[in-house]
mmCIF file of C-alpha atoms in Angstrom:
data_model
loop_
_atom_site.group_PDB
_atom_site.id
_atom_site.type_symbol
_atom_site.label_atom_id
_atom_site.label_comp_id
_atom_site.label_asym_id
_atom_site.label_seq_id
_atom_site.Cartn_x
_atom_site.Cartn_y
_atom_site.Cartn_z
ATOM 1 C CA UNK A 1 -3.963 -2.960 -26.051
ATOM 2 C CA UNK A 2 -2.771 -6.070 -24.101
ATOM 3 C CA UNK A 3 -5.430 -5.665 -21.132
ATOM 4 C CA UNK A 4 -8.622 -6.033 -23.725
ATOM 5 C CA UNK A 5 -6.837 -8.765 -25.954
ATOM 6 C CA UNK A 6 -6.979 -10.669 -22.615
ATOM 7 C CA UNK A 7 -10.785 -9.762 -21.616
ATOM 8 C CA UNK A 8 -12.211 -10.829 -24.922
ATOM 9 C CA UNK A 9 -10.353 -13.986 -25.368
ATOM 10 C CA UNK A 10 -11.450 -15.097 -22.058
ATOM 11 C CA UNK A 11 -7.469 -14.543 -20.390
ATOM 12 C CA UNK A 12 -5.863 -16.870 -23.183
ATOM 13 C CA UNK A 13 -4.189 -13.757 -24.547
ATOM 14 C CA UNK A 14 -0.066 -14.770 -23.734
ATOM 15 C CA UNK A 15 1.584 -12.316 -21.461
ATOM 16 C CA UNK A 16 5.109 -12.252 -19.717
ATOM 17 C CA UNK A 17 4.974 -13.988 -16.647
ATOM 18 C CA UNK A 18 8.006 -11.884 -15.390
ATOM 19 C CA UNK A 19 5.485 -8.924 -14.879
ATOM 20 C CA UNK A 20 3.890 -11.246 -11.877
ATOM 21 C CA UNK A 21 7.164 -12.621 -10.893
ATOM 22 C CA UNK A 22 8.408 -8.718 -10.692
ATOM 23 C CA UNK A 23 5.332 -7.982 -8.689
ATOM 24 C CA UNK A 24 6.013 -11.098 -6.221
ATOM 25 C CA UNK A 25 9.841 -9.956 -4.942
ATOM 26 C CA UNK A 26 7.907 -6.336 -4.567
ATOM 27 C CA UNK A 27 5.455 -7.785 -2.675
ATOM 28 C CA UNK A 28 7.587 -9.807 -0.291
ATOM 29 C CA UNK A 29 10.199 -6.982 -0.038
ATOM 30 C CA UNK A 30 6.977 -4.584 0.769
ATOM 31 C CA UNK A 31 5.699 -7.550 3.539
ATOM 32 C CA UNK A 32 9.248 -8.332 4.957
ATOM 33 C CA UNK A 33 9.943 -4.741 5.819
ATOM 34 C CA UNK A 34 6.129 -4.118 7.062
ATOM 35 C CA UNK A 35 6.573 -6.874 9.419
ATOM 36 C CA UNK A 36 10.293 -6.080 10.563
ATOM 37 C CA UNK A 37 8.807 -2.769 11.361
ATOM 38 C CA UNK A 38 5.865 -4.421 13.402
ATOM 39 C CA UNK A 39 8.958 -5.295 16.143
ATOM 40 C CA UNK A 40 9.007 -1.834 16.988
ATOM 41 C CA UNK A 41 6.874 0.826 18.754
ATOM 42 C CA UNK A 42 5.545 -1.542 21.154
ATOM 43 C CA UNK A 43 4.146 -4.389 18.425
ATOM 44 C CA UNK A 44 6.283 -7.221 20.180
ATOM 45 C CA UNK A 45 4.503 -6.531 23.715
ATOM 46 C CA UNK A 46 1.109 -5.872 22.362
ATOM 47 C CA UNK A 47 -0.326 -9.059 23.323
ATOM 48 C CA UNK A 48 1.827 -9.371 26.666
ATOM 49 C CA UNK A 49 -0.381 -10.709 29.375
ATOM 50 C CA UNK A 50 -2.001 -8.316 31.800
ATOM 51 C CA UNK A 51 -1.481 -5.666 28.777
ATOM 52 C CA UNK A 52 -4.743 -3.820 28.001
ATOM 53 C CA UNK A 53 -4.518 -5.275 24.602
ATOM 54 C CA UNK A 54 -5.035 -8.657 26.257
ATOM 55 C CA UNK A 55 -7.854 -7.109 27.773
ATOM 56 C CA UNK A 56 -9.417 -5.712 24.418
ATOM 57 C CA UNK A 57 -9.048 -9.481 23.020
ATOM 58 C CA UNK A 58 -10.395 -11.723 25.788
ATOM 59 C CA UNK A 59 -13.412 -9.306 25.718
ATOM 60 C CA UNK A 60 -13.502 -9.437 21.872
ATOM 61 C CA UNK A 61 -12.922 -13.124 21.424
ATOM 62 C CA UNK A 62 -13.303 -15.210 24.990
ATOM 63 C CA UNK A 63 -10.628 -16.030 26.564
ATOM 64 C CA UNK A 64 -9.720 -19.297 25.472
ATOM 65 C CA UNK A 65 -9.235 -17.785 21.741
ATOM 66 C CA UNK A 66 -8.026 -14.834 23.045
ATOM 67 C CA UNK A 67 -5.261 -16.769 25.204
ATOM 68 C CA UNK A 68 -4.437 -18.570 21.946
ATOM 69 C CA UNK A 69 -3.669 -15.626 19.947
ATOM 70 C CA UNK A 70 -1.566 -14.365 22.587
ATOM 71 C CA UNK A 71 -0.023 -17.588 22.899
ATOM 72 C CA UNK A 72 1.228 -17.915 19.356
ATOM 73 C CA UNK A 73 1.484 -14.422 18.564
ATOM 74 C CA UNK A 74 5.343 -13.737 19.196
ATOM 75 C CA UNK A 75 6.252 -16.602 17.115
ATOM 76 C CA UNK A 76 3.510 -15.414 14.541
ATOM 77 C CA UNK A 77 5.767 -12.100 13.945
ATOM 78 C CA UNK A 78 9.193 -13.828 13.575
ATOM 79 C CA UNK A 79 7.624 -17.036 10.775
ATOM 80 C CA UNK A 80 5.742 -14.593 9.168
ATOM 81 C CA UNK A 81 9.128 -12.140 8.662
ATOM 82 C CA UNK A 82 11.188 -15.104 7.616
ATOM 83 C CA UNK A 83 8.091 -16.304 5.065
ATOM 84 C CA UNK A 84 7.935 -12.678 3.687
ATOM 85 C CA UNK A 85 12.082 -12.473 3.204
ATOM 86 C CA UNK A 86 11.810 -16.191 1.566
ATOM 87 C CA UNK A 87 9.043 -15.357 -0.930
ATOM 88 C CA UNK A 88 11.165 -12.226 -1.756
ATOM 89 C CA UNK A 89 13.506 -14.433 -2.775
ATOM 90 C CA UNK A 90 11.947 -16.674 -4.418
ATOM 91 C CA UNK A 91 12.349 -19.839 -1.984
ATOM 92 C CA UNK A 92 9.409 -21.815 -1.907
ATOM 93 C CA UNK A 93 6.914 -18.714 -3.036
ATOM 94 C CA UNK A 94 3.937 -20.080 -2.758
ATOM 95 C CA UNK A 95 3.916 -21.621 0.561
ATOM 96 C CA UNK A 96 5.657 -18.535 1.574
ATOM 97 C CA UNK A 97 2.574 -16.688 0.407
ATOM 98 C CA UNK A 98 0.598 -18.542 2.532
ATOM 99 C CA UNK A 99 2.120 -17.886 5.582
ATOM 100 C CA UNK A 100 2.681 -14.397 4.559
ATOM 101 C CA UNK A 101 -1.042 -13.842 4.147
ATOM 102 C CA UNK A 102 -2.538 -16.075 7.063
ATOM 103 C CA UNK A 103 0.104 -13.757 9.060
ATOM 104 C CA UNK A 104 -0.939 -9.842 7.340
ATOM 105 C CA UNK A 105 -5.095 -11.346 8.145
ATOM 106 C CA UNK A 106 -3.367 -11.692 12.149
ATOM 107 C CA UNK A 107 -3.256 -7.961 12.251
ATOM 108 C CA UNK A 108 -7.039 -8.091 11.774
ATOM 109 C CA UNK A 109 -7.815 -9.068 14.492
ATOM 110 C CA UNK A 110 -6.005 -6.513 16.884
ATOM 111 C CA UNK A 111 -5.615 -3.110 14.403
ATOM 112 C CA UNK A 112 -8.132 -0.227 14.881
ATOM 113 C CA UNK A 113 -7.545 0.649 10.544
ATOM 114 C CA UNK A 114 -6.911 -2.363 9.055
ATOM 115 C CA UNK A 115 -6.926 -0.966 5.289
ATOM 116 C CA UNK A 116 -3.418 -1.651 4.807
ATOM 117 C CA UNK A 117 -3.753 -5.096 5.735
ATOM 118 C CA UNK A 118 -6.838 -5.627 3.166
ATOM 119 C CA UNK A 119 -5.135 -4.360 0.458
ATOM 120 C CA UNK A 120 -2.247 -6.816 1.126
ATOM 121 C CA UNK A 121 -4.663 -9.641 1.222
ATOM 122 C CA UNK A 122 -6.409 -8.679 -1.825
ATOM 123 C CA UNK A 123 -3.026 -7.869 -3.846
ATOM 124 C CA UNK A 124 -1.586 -11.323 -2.484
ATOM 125 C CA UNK A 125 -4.349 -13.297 -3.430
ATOM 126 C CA UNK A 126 -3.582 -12.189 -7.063
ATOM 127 C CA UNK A 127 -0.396 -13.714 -6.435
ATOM 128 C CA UNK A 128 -2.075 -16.641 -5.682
ATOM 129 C CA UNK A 129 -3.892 -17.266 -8.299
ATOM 130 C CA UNK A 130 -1.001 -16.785 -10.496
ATOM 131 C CA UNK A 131 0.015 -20.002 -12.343
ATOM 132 C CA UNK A 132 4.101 -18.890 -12.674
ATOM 133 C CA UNK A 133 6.085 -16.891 -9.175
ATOM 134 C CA UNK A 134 9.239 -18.094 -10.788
ATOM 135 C CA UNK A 135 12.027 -19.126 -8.340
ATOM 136 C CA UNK A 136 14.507 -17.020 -6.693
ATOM 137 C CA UNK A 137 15.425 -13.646 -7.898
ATOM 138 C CA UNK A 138 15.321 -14.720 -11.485
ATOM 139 C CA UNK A 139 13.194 -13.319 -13.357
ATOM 140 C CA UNK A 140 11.658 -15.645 -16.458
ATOM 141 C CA UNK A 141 11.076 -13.465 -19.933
ATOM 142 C CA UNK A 142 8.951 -14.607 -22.483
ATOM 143 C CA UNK A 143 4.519 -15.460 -23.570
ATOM 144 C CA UNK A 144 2.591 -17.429 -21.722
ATOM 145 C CA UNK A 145 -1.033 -17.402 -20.316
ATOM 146 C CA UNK A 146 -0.241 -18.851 -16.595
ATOM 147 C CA UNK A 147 -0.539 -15.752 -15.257
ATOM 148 C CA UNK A 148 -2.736 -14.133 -17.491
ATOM 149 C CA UNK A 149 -5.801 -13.767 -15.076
ATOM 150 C CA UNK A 150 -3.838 -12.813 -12.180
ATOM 151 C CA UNK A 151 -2.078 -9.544 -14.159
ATOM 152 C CA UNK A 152 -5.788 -8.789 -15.098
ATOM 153 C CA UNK A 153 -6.955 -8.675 -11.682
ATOM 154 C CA UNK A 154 -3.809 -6.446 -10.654
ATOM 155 C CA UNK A 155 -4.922 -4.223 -13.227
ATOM 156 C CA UNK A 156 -8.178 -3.550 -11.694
ATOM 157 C CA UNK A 157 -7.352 -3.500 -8.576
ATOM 158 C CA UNK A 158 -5.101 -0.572 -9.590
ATOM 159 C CA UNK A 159 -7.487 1.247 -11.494
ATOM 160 C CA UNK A 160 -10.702 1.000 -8.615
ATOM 161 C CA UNK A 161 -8.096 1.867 -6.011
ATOM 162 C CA UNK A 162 -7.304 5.039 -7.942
ATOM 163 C CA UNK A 163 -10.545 6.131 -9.698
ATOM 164 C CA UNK A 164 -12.248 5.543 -5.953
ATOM 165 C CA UNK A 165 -9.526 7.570 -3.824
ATOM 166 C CA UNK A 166 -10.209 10.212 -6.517
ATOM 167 C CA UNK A 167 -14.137 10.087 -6.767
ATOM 168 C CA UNK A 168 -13.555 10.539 -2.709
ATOM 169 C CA UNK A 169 -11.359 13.356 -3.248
ATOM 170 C CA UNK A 170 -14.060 15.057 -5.427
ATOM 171 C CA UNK A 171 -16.650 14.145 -3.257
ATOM 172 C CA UNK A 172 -14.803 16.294 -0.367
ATOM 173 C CA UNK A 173 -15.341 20.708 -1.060
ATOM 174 C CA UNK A 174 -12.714 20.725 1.733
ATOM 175 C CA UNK A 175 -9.885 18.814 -0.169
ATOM 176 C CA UNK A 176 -10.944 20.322 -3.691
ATOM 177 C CA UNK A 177 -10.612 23.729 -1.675
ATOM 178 C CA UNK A 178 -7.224 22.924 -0.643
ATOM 179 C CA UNK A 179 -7.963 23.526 2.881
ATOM 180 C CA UNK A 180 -7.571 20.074 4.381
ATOM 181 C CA UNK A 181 -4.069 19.821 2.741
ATOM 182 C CA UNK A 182 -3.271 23.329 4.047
ATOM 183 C CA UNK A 183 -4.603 22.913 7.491
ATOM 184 C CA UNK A 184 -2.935 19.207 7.651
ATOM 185 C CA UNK A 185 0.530 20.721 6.936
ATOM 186 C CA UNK A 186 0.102 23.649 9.024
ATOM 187 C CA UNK A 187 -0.720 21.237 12.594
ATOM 188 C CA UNK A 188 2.048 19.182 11.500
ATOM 189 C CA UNK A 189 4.432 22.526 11.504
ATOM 190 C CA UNK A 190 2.758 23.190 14.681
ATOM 191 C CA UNK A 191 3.134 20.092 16.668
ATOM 192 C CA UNK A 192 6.026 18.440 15.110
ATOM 193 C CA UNK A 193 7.839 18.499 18.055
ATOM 194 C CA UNK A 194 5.677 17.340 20.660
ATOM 195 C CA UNK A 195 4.592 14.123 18.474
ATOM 196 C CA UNK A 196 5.513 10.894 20.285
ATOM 197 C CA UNK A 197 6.887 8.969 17.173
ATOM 198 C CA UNK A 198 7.964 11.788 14.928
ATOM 199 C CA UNK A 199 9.623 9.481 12.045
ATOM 200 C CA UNK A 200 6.157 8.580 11.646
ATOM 201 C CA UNK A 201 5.860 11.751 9.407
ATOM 202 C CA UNK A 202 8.755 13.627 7.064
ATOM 203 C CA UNK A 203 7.321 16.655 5.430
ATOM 204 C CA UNK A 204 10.565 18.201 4.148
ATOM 205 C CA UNK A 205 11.341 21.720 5.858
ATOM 206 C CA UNK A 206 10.787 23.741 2.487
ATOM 207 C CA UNK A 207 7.287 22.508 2.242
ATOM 208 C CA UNK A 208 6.918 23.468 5.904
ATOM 209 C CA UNK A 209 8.519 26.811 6.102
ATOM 210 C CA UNK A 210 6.989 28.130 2.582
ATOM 211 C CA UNK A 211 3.569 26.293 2.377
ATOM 212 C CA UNK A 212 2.919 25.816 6.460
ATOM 213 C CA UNK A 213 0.412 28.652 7.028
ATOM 214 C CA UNK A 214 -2.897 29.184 6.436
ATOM 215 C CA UNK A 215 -2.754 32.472 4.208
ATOM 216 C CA UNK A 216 -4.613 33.077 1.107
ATOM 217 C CA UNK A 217 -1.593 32.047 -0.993
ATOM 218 C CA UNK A 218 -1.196 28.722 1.016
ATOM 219 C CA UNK A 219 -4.688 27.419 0.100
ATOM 220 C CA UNK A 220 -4.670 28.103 -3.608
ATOM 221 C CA UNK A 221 -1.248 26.382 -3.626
ATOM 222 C CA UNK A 222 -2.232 23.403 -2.033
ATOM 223 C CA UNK A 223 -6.052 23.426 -3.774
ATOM 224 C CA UNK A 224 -3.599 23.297 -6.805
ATOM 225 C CA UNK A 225 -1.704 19.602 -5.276
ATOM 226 C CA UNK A 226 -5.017 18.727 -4.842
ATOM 227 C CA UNK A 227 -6.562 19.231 -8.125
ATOM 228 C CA UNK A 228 -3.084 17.230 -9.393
ATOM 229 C CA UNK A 229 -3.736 14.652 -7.163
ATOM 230 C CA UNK A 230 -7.032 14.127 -8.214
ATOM 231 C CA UNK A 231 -6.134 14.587 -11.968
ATOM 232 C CA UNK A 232 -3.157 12.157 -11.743
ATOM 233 C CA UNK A 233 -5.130 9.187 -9.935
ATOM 234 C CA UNK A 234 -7.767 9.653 -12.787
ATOM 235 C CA UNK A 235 -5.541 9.327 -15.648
ATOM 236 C CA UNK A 236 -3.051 6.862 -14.476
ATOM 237 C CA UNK A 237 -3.987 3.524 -14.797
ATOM 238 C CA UNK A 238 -4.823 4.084 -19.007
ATOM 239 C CA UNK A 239 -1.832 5.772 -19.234
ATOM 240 C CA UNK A 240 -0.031 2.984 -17.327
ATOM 241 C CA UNK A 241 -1.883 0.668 -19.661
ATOM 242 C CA UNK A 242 -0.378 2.462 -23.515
ATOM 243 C CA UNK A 243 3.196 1.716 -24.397
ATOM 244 C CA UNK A 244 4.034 5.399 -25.215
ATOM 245 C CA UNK A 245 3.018 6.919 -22.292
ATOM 246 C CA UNK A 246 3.587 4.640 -19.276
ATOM 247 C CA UNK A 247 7.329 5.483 -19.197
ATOM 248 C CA UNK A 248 5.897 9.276 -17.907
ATOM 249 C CA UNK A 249 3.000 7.730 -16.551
ATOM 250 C CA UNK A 250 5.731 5.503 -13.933
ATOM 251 C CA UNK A 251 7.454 9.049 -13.046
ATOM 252 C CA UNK A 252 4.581 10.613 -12.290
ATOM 253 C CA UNK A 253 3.376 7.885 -10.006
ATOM 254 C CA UNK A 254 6.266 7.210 -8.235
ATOM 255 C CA UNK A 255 6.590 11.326 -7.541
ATOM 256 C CA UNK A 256 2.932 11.095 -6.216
ATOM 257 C CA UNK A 257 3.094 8.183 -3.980
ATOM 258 C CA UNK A 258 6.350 9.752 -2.474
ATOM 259 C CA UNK A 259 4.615 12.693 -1.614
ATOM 260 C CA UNK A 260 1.850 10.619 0.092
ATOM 261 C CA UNK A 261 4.528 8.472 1.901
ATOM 262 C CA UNK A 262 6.145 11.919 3.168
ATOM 263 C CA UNK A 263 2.375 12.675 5.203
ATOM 264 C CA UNK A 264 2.705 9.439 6.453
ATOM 265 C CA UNK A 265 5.576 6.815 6.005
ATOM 266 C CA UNK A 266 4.844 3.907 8.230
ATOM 267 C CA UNK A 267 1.255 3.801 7.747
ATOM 268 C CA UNK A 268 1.623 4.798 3.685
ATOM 269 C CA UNK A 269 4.647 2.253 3.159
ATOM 270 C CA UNK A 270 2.523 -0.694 2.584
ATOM 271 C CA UNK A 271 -0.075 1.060 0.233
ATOM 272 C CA UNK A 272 2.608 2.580 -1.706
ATOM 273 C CA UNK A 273 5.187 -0.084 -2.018
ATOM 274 C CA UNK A 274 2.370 -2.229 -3.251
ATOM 275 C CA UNK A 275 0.566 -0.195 -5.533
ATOM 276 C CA UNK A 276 4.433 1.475 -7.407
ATOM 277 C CA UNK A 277 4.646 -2.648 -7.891
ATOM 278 C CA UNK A 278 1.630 -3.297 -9.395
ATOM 279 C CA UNK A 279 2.806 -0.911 -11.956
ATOM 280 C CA UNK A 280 4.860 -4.162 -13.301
ATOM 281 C CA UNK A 281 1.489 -5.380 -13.932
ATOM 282 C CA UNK A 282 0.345 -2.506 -16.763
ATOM 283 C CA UNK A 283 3.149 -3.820 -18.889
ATOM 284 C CA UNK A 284 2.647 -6.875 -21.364
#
């Protein structure tokens, strides 16, 4: 297996760079459409002065930093757009990069939950420390070991953010139960209608209308989605890893994570988009 050649010969073991330079037009595609969707729902006046988010940062930061951060802000959104679109496609990647990660570690310092925007730093700095992003939306085939050590790192990254959402998911009696799936779907069915933003969340009708209560026969359905979710996190990343299976392995995944982005979609985009791409990253 590719992934322990390239442990034990200290990441001199030749891989395709295309893998990384797959993973870097995912990653910009992700970023570009995470930041065009920052535009909305208020994000261009969050900073406006007199807003209470002004407020929050001058008494967070002072107000000299916070009047800089308002200050630059606006213009923050629209270079860090155009740098995500660019290292999509392949123009200058890695000072693209740059800007695209100096502008994701922004949202830090205004978002309640930044997880979303840790994971895209930690993701992008494997980019970084790959030797080969290719140019444009050509992808290069063949060995090399310039990005050897970044593919490595995507790898595990992969694997701890599966094996820990599903060591979480164990941890919890009320997930393993099914009840916090069945109780989550059954507000939703509830509220749907009175939610401010409601393209914020797209459980399909059937799933609603069928699965939406809280009967007997709705919690043993969804504590059997749970127990799949928590089997499926466990065994993909070695099945992603083993030439025979990862074909099945990629279905699986992709069927998972579009069930998660259904719960969610704006907030699950990022974390979804990014992860499905990392899949390039399994393959030698």
């Amino acid at each position: 297996m590719w992934f322990f050649d390239a442990l034990t010969s200290g990441f001199q073991h030749p891989t395709d760079p295309g893998r990384l330079q797959w993973f870097r037009i995912v990653f910009g595609t992700v970023c570009t459409l995470r930041f065009a969707l920052a535009f909305g729902q208020g994000g261009w006046d969050r900073l406006a002065p007199a807003s209470l988010s002004a407020h929050l940062a001058e008494q967070r930061f002072g107000p000299a930093r916070a009047r800089l951060l308002i200050t630059v802000y606006r213009s923050a959104l629209i270079a860090r757009t155009a740098a995500a679109f660019a290292l999509a496609t392949g123009l200058a990647p890695r000072p693209a990069l740059l800007l695209v990660l100096a502008g994701a570690a922004m949202e830090l310092l205004y978002l309640k939950s930044p997880n979303a925007v840790r994971y895209t730093l930690l993701t992008g700095a494997c980019l970084l420390l790959a030797g080969d992003l290719g140019h444009g939306l050509h992808v290069e085939h063949g060995l090399s070991t310039a990005n050897t050590w970044a593919q490595c790192l995507l790898v595990l990254i992969t694997t701890d953010i599966y094996w820990n959402s599903a060591w979480q998911k164990l941890r919890s009696p009320q997930f393993r139960s099914g009840l916090y799936l069945a109780q989550w779907i059954h507000v939703y069915t509830q509220v749907q209608d009175q939610l401010p933003y409601r393209r914020q969340y797209a459980v399909p009708g059937l799933v609603r209308r069928h699965a939406g209560n809280l009967t007997d026969r709705d919690v043993r359905l969804w504590r059997l989605v749970a127990a799949t979710a928590i089997t499926a996190e466990i065994a993909l990343p070695p099945a992603l890893l083993i030439p025979q299976t990862m074909p099945y392995a990629v279905a699986a995944g992709i069927a998972m994570h579009a069930a998660f982005t259904c719960l969610k979609p704006r907030q699950l985009i990022t974390f979804s988009g990014l992860t499905l791409g990392t899949y390039f990253a399994f393959a030698v």
